[in-house]
PDB file of C-alpha atoms in Angstrom:
ATOM      1  CA  UNK A  13     -37.088  -3.615 -49.371  1.00 50.00           C
ATOM      2  CA  UNK A  14     -34.875  -1.306 -51.474  1.00 50.00           C
ATOM      3  CA  UNK A  15     -32.058   0.242 -49.462  1.00 55.00           C
ATOM      4  CA  UNK A  16     -30.791   3.790 -50.044  1.00 60.00           C
ATOM      5  CA  UNK A  17     -27.342   2.369 -50.756  1.00 62.00           C
ATOM      6  CA  UNK A  18     -28.796   0.230 -53.549  1.00 58.00           C
ATOM      7  CA  UNK A  19     -30.486   3.271 -55.102  1.00 54.00           C
ATOM      8  CA  UNK A  20     -27.288   5.300 -55.004  1.00 55.00           C
ATOM      9  CA  UNK A  21     -25.329   2.402 -56.476  1.00 61.00           C
ATOM     10  CA  UNK A  22     -27.751   2.165 -59.394  1.00 53.00           C
ATOM     11  CA  UNK A  23     -27.629   5.950 -59.972  1.00 51.00           C
ATOM     12  CA  UNK A  24     -23.842   6.021 -59.912  1.00 53.00           C
ATOM     13  CA  UNK A  25     -23.634   3.023 -62.216  1.00 53.00           C
ATOM     14  CA  UNK A  26     -25.813   4.808 -64.766  1.00 49.00           C
ATOM     15  CA  UNK A  27     -23.940   8.113 -64.475  1.00 46.00           C
ATOM     16  CA  UNK A  28     -20.460   6.597 -64.607  1.00 54.00           C
ATOM     17  CA  UNK A  29     -21.161   4.047 -67.318  1.00 49.00           C
ATOM     18  CA  UNK A  30     -19.249   4.726 -70.559  1.00 55.00           C
ATOM     19  CA  UNK A  31     -21.419   6.750 -72.941  1.00 61.00           C
ATOM     20  CA  UNK A  32     -21.862   5.264 -76.381  1.00 75.00           C
ATOM     21  CA  UNK A  33     -20.728   7.711 -79.048  1.00 85.00           C
ATOM     22  CA  UNK A  34     -22.681   7.418 -82.274  1.00 92.00           C
ATOM     23  CA  UNK A  35     -20.788   7.697 -85.580  1.00 95.00           C
ATOM     24  CA  UNK A  36     -21.262  11.071 -87.249  1.00 96.00           C
ATOM     25  CA  UNK A  37     -23.779   9.777 -89.805  1.00 96.00           C
ATOM     26  CA  UNK A  38     -25.970   8.036 -87.209  1.00 97.00           C
ATOM     27  CA  UNK A  39     -25.712  11.018 -84.884  1.00 96.00           C
ATOM     28  CA  UNK A  40     -26.902  13.303 -87.698  1.00 96.00           C
ATOM     29  CA  UNK A  41     -29.748  10.898 -88.579  1.00 96.00           C
ATOM     30  CA  UNK A  42     -30.826  11.002 -84.925  1.00 95.00           C
ATOM     31  CA  UNK A  43     -30.335  14.659 -83.999  1.00 95.00           C
ATOM     32  CA  UNK A  44     -29.859  16.875 -87.075  1.00 94.00           C
ATOM     33  CA  UNK A  45     -32.785  18.933 -88.367  1.00 93.00           C
ATOM     34  CA  UNK A  46     -32.551  20.734 -91.710  1.00 91.00           C
ATOM     35  CA  UNK A  47     -34.019  24.235 -91.826  1.00 83.00           C
ATOM     36  CA  UNK A  48     -36.020  25.659 -94.714  1.00 67.00           C
ATOM     37  CA  UNK A  49     -33.700  28.598 -95.387  1.00 61.00           C
ATOM     38  CA  UNK A  50     -30.720  26.364 -96.206  1.00 58.00           C
ATOM     39  CA  UNK A  51     -32.244  23.157 -97.555  1.00 58.00           C
ATOM     40  CA  UNK A  52     -34.617  22.057-100.271  1.00 62.00           C
ATOM     41  CA  UNK A  53     -35.520  19.113 -98.004  1.00 67.00           C
ATOM     42  CA  UNK A  54     -36.296  20.614 -94.593  1.00 70.00           C
ATOM     43  CA  UNK A  55     -36.913  18.290 -91.685  1.00 86.00           C
ATOM     44  CA  UNK A  56     -35.000  15.397 -90.194  1.00 91.00           C
ATOM     45  CA  UNK A  57     -31.600  14.785 -91.783  1.00 93.00           C
ATOM     46  CA  UNK A  58     -31.289  11.433 -93.548  1.00 95.00           C
ATOM     47  CA  UNK A  59     -27.917  10.170 -94.728  1.00 95.00           C
ATOM     48  CA  UNK A  60     -29.829   7.804 -97.004  1.00 93.00           C
ATOM     49  CA  UNK A  61     -30.619  10.800 -99.226  1.00 93.00           C
ATOM     50  CA  UNK A  62     -26.901  11.367 -99.824  1.00 93.00           C
ATOM     51  CA  UNK A  63     -25.362   7.919 -99.189  1.00 94.00           C
ATOM     52  CA  UNK A  64     -21.981   8.952-100.577  1.00 94.00           C
ATOM     53  CA  UNK A  65     -21.520  11.131 -97.465  1.00 96.00           C
ATOM     54  CA  UNK A  66     -21.781   8.195 -95.043  1.00 96.00           C
ATOM     55  CA  UNK A  67     -18.213   6.946 -95.469  1.00 96.00           C
ATOM     56  CA  UNK A  68     -16.578  10.402 -95.060  1.00 95.00           C
ATOM     57  CA  UNK A  69     -18.658  11.054 -91.934  1.00 96.00           C
ATOM     58  CA  UNK A  70     -17.607   7.703 -90.486  1.00 96.00           C
ATOM     59  CA  UNK A  71     -13.982   8.537 -91.195  1.00 96.00           C
ATOM     60  CA  UNK A  72     -14.170  11.964 -89.556  1.00 96.00           C
ATOM     61  CA  UNK A  73     -15.334  10.435 -86.291  1.00 94.00           C
ATOM     62  CA  UNK A  74     -12.740   7.653 -86.368  1.00 94.00           C
ATOM     63  CA  UNK A  75     -10.170   8.217 -83.597  1.00 92.00           C
ATOM     64  CA  UNK A  76      -7.225   7.259 -85.827  1.00 94.00           C
ATOM     65  CA  UNK A  77      -8.086   9.520 -88.778  1.00 94.00           C
ATOM     66  CA  UNK A  78      -6.173  12.805 -88.650  1.00 94.00           C
ATOM     67  CA  UNK A  79      -6.649  14.413 -92.083  1.00 94.00           C
ATOM     68  CA  UNK A  80      -9.723  13.978 -94.268  1.00 95.00           C
ATOM     69  CA  UNK A  81     -10.275  15.528 -97.704  1.00 93.00           C
ATOM     70  CA  UNK A  82     -13.638  15.610 -99.475  1.00 92.00           C
ATOM     71  CA  UNK A  83     -13.522  16.479-103.184  1.00 91.00           C
ATOM     72  CA  UNK A  84     -16.805  16.396-105.099  1.00 90.00           C
ATOM     73  CA  UNK A  85     -18.960  18.468-107.415  1.00 88.00           C
ATOM     74  CA  UNK A  86     -20.997  21.503-106.473  1.00 86.00           C
ATOM     75  CA  UNK A  87     -24.336  21.161-104.667  1.00 87.00           C
ATOM     76  CA  UNK A  88     -23.672  17.584-103.554  1.00 89.00           C
ATOM     77  CA  UNK A  89     -23.720  18.232 -99.815  1.00 90.00           C
ATOM     78  CA  UNK A  90     -20.128  19.170 -98.942  1.00 91.00           C
ATOM     79  CA  UNK A  91     -21.204  21.977 -96.627  1.00 91.00           C
ATOM     80  CA  UNK A  92     -23.865  19.851 -94.931  1.00 94.00           C
ATOM     81  CA  UNK A  93     -21.245  17.154 -94.437  1.00 95.00           C
ATOM     82  CA  UNK A  94     -18.954  19.711 -92.797  1.00 95.00           C
ATOM     83  CA  UNK A  95     -21.811  20.967 -90.606  1.00 96.00           C
ATOM     84  CA  UNK A  96     -22.646  17.434 -89.491  1.00 97.00           C
ATOM     85  CA  UNK A  97     -19.030  16.904 -88.477  1.00 97.00           C
ATOM     86  CA  UNK A  98     -18.927  20.199 -86.589  1.00 96.00           C
ATOM     87  CA  UNK A  99     -22.208  19.613 -84.748  1.00 96.00           C
ATOM     88  CA  UNK A 100     -21.127  16.069 -83.852  1.00 96.00           C
ATOM     89  CA  UNK A 101     -17.848  17.458 -82.561  1.00 95.00           C
ATOM     90  CA  UNK A 102     -19.626  19.898 -80.238  1.00 94.00           C
ATOM     91  CA  UNK A 103     -21.714  17.117 -78.743  1.00 94.00           C
ATOM     92  CA  UNK A 104     -19.205  14.267 -78.615  1.00 94.00           C
ATOM     93  CA  UNK A 105     -15.616  15.460 -78.847  1.00 93.00           C
ATOM     94  CA  UNK A 106     -15.490  19.189 -77.987  1.00 93.00           C
ATOM     95  CA  UNK A 107     -12.211  20.943 -78.701  1.00 92.00           C
ATOM     96  CA  UNK A 108     -10.966  24.390 -79.742  1.00 92.00           C
ATOM     97  CA  UNK A 109     -11.890  24.498 -83.432  1.00 94.00           C
ATOM     98  CA  UNK A 110     -11.081  26.741 -86.395  1.00 92.00           C
ATOM     99  CA  UNK A 111     -13.502  26.992 -89.311  1.00 92.00           C
ATOM    100  CA  UNK A 112     -11.801  28.555 -92.315  1.00 90.00           C
ATOM    101  CA  UNK A 113     -13.135  29.984 -95.555  1.00 89.00           C
ATOM    102  CA  UNK A 114     -11.543  32.026 -98.339  1.00 87.00           C
ATOM    103  CA  UNK A 115     -11.827  35.314 -96.419  1.00 87.00           C
ATOM    104  CA  UNK A 116     -13.265  36.568 -93.152  1.00 86.00           C
ATOM    105  CA  UNK A 117     -16.395  38.007 -94.790  1.00 89.00           C
ATOM    106  CA  UNK A 118     -17.219  34.577 -96.224  1.00 89.00           C
ATOM    107  CA  UNK A 119     -16.508  33.042 -92.816  1.00 88.00           C
ATOM    108  CA  UNK A 120     -18.854  35.462 -91.044  1.00 88.00           C
ATOM    109  CA  UNK A 121     -21.580  34.799 -93.617  1.00 90.00           C
ATOM    110  CA  UNK A 122     -21.106  31.028 -93.176  1.00 91.00           C
ATOM    111  CA  UNK A 123     -21.546  31.446 -89.430  1.00 90.00           C
ATOM    112  CA  UNK A 124     -24.745  33.486 -89.711  1.00 89.00           C
ATOM    113  CA  UNK A 125     -26.342  31.721 -92.676  1.00 90.00           C
ATOM    114  CA  UNK A 126     -25.304  28.109 -92.163  1.00 92.00           C
ATOM    115  CA  UNK A 127     -23.860  27.266 -88.755  1.00 92.00           C
ATOM    116  CA  UNK A 128     -26.130  29.206 -86.383  1.00 90.00           C
ATOM    117  CA  UNK A 129     -29.397  28.047 -88.071  1.00 91.00           C
ATOM    118  CA  UNK A 130     -28.134  24.439 -87.992  1.00 92.00           C
ATOM    119  CA  UNK A 131     -27.146  24.779 -84.338  1.00 92.00           C
ATOM    120  CA  UNK A 132     -30.424  26.370 -83.266  1.00 90.00           C
ATOM    121  CA  UNK A 133     -32.435  23.702 -85.105  1.00 92.00           C
ATOM    122  CA  UNK A 134     -30.754  20.906 -83.148  1.00 92.00           C
ATOM    123  CA  UNK A 135     -32.418  20.410 -79.712  1.00 90.00           C
ATOM    124  CA  UNK A 136     -29.585  18.114 -78.698  1.00 91.00           C
ATOM    125  CA  UNK A 137     -27.135  21.034 -78.767  1.00 91.00           C
ATOM    126  CA  UNK A 138     -29.259  23.691 -77.063  1.00 86.00           C
ATOM    127  CA  UNK A 139     -27.713  22.751 -73.713  1.00 87.00           C
ATOM    128  CA  UNK A 140     -24.356  23.959 -74.977  1.00 86.00           C
ATOM    129  CA  UNK A 141     -25.524  27.530 -75.625  1.00 83.00           C
ATOM    130  CA  UNK A 142     -24.474  30.281 -73.224  1.00 79.00           C
ATOM    131  CA  UNK A 143     -26.784  32.922 -71.800  1.00 76.00           C
ATOM    132  CA  UNK A 144     -25.295  35.679 -73.982  1.00 75.00           C
ATOM    133  CA  UNK A 145     -26.640  36.057 -77.545  1.00 71.00           C
ATOM    134  CA  UNK A 146     -23.398  37.834 -78.454  1.00 70.00           C
ATOM    135  CA  UNK A 147     -21.495  34.580 -78.055  1.00 68.00           C
ATOM    136  CA  UNK A 148     -22.850  33.458 -81.437  1.00 72.00           C
ATOM    137  CA  UNK A 149     -22.335  36.670 -83.387  1.00 72.00           C
ATOM    138  CA  UNK A 150     -18.598  37.287 -83.506  1.00 74.00           C
ATOM    139  CA  UNK A 151     -15.557  35.692 -85.101  1.00 81.00           C
ATOM    140  CA  UNK A 152     -15.345  33.621 -81.932  1.00 84.00           C
ATOM    141  CA  UNK A 153     -18.388  31.490 -81.113  1.00 87.00           C
ATOM    142  CA  UNK A 154     -18.472  30.563 -77.442  1.00 86.00           C
ATOM    143  CA  UNK A 155     -20.227  27.319 -76.554  1.00 88.00           C
ATOM    144  CA  UNK A 156     -20.367  25.508 -73.242  1.00 84.00           C
ATOM    145  CA  UNK A 157     -17.736  22.847 -73.961  1.00 84.00           C
ATOM    146  CA  UNK A 158     -15.635  24.607 -76.622  1.00 89.00           C
ATOM    147  CA  UNK A 159     -14.763  27.715 -78.595  1.00 90.00           C
ATOM    148  CA  UNK A 160     -15.195  27.978 -82.362  1.00 91.00           C
ATOM    149  CA  UNK A 161     -13.044  30.477 -84.249  1.00 91.00           C
ATOM    150  CA  UNK A 162     -13.655  31.785 -87.773  1.00 90.00           C
ATOM    151  CA  UNK A 163     -10.735  32.860 -89.961  1.00 87.00           C
ATOM    152  CA  UNK A 164     -10.103  33.808 -93.563  1.00 86.00           C
ATOM    153  CA  UNK A 165      -7.449  31.837 -95.424  1.00 83.00           C
ATOM    154  CA  UNK A 166      -6.101  35.140 -96.764  1.00 80.00           C
ATOM    155  CA  UNK A 167      -5.493  36.586 -93.277  1.00 74.00           C
ATOM    156  CA  UNK A 168      -2.022  35.978 -91.851  1.00 68.00           C
ATOM    157  CA  UNK A 169      -3.151  37.341 -88.507  1.00 65.00           C
ATOM    158  CA  UNK A 170      -6.056  34.884 -88.417  1.00 59.00           C
ATOM    159  CA  UNK A 171      -3.804  31.982 -89.370  1.00 59.00           C
ATOM    160  CA  UNK A 172      -1.394  32.804 -86.564  1.00 63.00           C
ATOM    161  CA  UNK A 173      -4.002  32.814 -83.831  1.00 62.00           C
ATOM    162  CA  UNK A 174      -3.935  30.446 -80.859  1.00 69.00           C
ATOM    163  CA  UNK A 175      -3.517  26.728 -81.559  1.00 77.00           C
ATOM    164  CA  UNK A 176      -6.675  24.681 -81.995  1.00 90.00           C
ATOM    165  CA  UNK A 177      -7.132  20.911 -82.081  1.00 93.00           C
ATOM    166  CA  UNK A 178      -9.524  20.852 -85.059  1.00 95.00           C
ATOM    167  CA  UNK A 179      -9.363  22.792 -88.320  1.00 93.00           C
ATOM    168  CA  UNK A 180     -12.276  22.666 -90.788  1.00 94.00           C
ATOM    169  CA  UNK A 181     -11.933  24.282 -94.223  1.00 91.00           C
ATOM    170  CA  UNK A 182     -14.721  24.755 -96.774  1.00 91.00           C
ATOM    171  CA  UNK A 183     -14.091  25.248-100.524  1.00 89.00           C
ATOM    172  CA  UNK A 184     -10.305  25.257-100.256  1.00 86.00           C
ATOM    173  CA  UNK A 185     -10.141  25.553-104.040  1.00 83.00           C
ATOM    174  CA  UNK A 186     -11.101  29.217-103.647  1.00 81.00           C
ATOM    175  CA  UNK A 187      -8.146  30.032-101.379  1.00 82.00           C
ATOM    176  CA  UNK A 188      -5.720  32.355-103.142  1.00 73.00           C
ATOM    177  CA  UNK A 189      -2.887  32.271-100.608  1.00 63.00           C
ATOM    178  CA  UNK A 190      -1.157  28.865-100.524  1.00 56.00           C
ATOM    179  CA  UNK A 191       0.416  29.747 -97.162  1.00 60.00           C
ATOM    180  CA  UNK A 192      -2.889  29.141 -95.366  1.00 65.00           C
ATOM    181  CA  UNK A 193      -1.675  25.618 -94.610  1.00 68.00           C
ATOM    182  CA  UNK A 194       0.705  27.062 -91.997  1.00 74.00           C
ATOM    183  CA  UNK A 195      -2.232  26.975 -89.589  1.00 79.00           C
ATOM    184  CA  UNK A 196      -2.148  23.172 -89.770  1.00 81.00           C
ATOM    185  CA  UNK A 197       1.231  23.101 -88.053  1.00 80.00           C
ATOM    186  CA  UNK A 198      -0.321  24.875 -85.081  1.00 82.00           C
ATOM    187  CA  UNK A 199      -3.228  22.420 -85.020  1.00 86.00           C
ATOM    188  CA  UNK A 200      -0.774  19.504 -85.027  1.00 85.00           C
ATOM    189  CA  UNK A 201       0.586  20.527 -81.634  1.00 86.00           C
ATOM    190  CA  UNK A 202      -2.287  18.344 -80.384  1.00 88.00           C
ATOM    191  CA  UNK A 203      -1.642  14.619 -80.633  1.00 89.00           C
ATOM    192  CA  UNK A 204      -5.281  13.910 -81.527  1.00 92.00           C
ATOM    193  CA  UNK A 205      -5.752  16.756 -84.027  1.00 94.00           C
ATOM    194  CA  UNK A 206      -8.262  16.712 -86.891  1.00 95.00           C
ATOM    195  CA  UNK A 207      -7.981  18.399 -90.295  1.00 94.00           C
ATOM    196  CA  UNK A 208     -10.929  18.453 -92.691  1.00 95.00           C
ATOM    197  CA  UNK A 209     -10.873  19.938 -96.204  1.00 92.00           C
ATOM    198  CA  UNK A 210     -13.847  20.144 -98.566  1.00 92.00           C
ATOM    199  CA  UNK A 211     -13.973  21.592-102.052  1.00 91.00           C
ATOM    200  CA  UNK A 212     -15.135  21.232-105.615  1.00 89.00           C
ATOM    201  CA  UNK A 213     -12.329  20.054-107.933  1.00 88.00           C
ATOM    202  CA  UNK A 214     -10.359  22.568-109.995  1.00 83.00           C
ATOM    203  CA  UNK A 215      -7.651  22.433-112.625  1.00 81.00           C
ATOM    204  CA  UNK A 216      -5.138  19.598-112.421  1.00 80.00           C
ATOM    205  CA  UNK A 217      -2.597  20.216-109.670  1.00 75.00           C
ATOM    206  CA  UNK A 218      -4.480  23.114-108.084  1.00 79.00           C
ATOM    207  CA  UNK A 219      -6.941  23.670-105.272  1.00 80.00           C
ATOM    208  CA  UNK A 220      -8.043  20.582-103.401  1.00 84.00           C
ATOM    209  CA  UNK A 221      -6.508  18.157-105.914  1.00 83.00           C
ATOM    210  CA  UNK A 222      -3.055  17.879-104.304  1.00 86.00           C
ATOM    211  CA  UNK A 223      -4.653  17.376-100.873  1.00 84.00           C
ATOM    212  CA  UNK A 224      -6.854  14.615-102.239  1.00 87.00           C
ATOM    213  CA  UNK A 225      -3.837  12.852-103.759  1.00 89.00           C
ATOM    214  CA  UNK A 226      -2.102  12.793-100.355  1.00 88.00           C
ATOM    215  CA  UNK A 227      -4.749  10.394 -99.085  1.00 88.00           C
ATOM    216  CA  UNK A 228      -5.897   6.948-100.166  1.00 91.00           C
ATOM    217  CA  UNK A 229      -8.157   8.480-102.858  1.00 93.00           C
ATOM    218  CA  UNK A 230     -11.363   6.636-102.079  1.00 92.00           C
ATOM    219  CA  UNK A 231     -14.116   7.134-104.649  1.00 92.00           C
ATOM    220  CA  UNK A 232     -17.855   6.544-104.669  1.00 91.00           C
ATOM    221  CA  UNK A 233     -19.290   4.507-107.520  1.00 91.00           C
ATOM    222  CA  UNK A 234     -22.896   3.836-108.493  1.00 87.00           C
ATOM    223  CA  UNK A 235     -24.117   1.305-111.079  1.00 88.00           C
ATOM    224  CA  UNK A 236     -25.163   2.557-114.475  1.00 89.00           C
ATOM    225  CA  UNK A 237     -28.978   2.520-114.725  1.00 89.00           C
ATOM    226  CA  UNK A 238     -28.773   1.418-118.339  1.00 92.00           C
ATOM    227  CA  UNK A 239     -26.406  -1.535-118.167  1.00 92.00           C
ATOM    228  CA  UNK A 240     -25.874  -2.151-114.437  1.00 86.00           C
TER     229      UNK A 240
END
């Protein structure tokens, strides 16, 4: 005969058991759905289609990695990589987060055209939505476990806003004001902060290049189809 105490013990054991956190790439393979308006390959996300993104996604989710820079050519998945990291963050490691683009208009467009469709297409994240549609339509996106702020790199007021633990920046090569990095000092008030920069390369010594050189400069190689 099963006793009530045994049932409660089993329930508590399941609830209190440590939850396995999938790496960003496996989380995206499991939960991310690409929408037609932003992808030529709508449907379930597959890291196997862009295998060079697997390592950066693994690094973003690593608890000891603080600053990650992705430098690669145009139309190779930088923005989708950033979205995967952001969606994973919401589900697994929620924290006040800043998403930064060259200016606030670009940031607002990124929210409406890229982030919100990706969020709404992910059933896993629907539980984090609030009851107010307005919470997704401003420069501050309010989700259940965290707030997401949008800023323009050219806005001193935006850069001086409240500290956040995570700062994501897309196409940093397009930022005209080099002082945008001052926001990073505010992010670093958190011991477990995260900084993520993505961009296409520019002229030597400009844009994302210097940030890339601060790291260990990992590269992705593929064999030549002609000679191996």
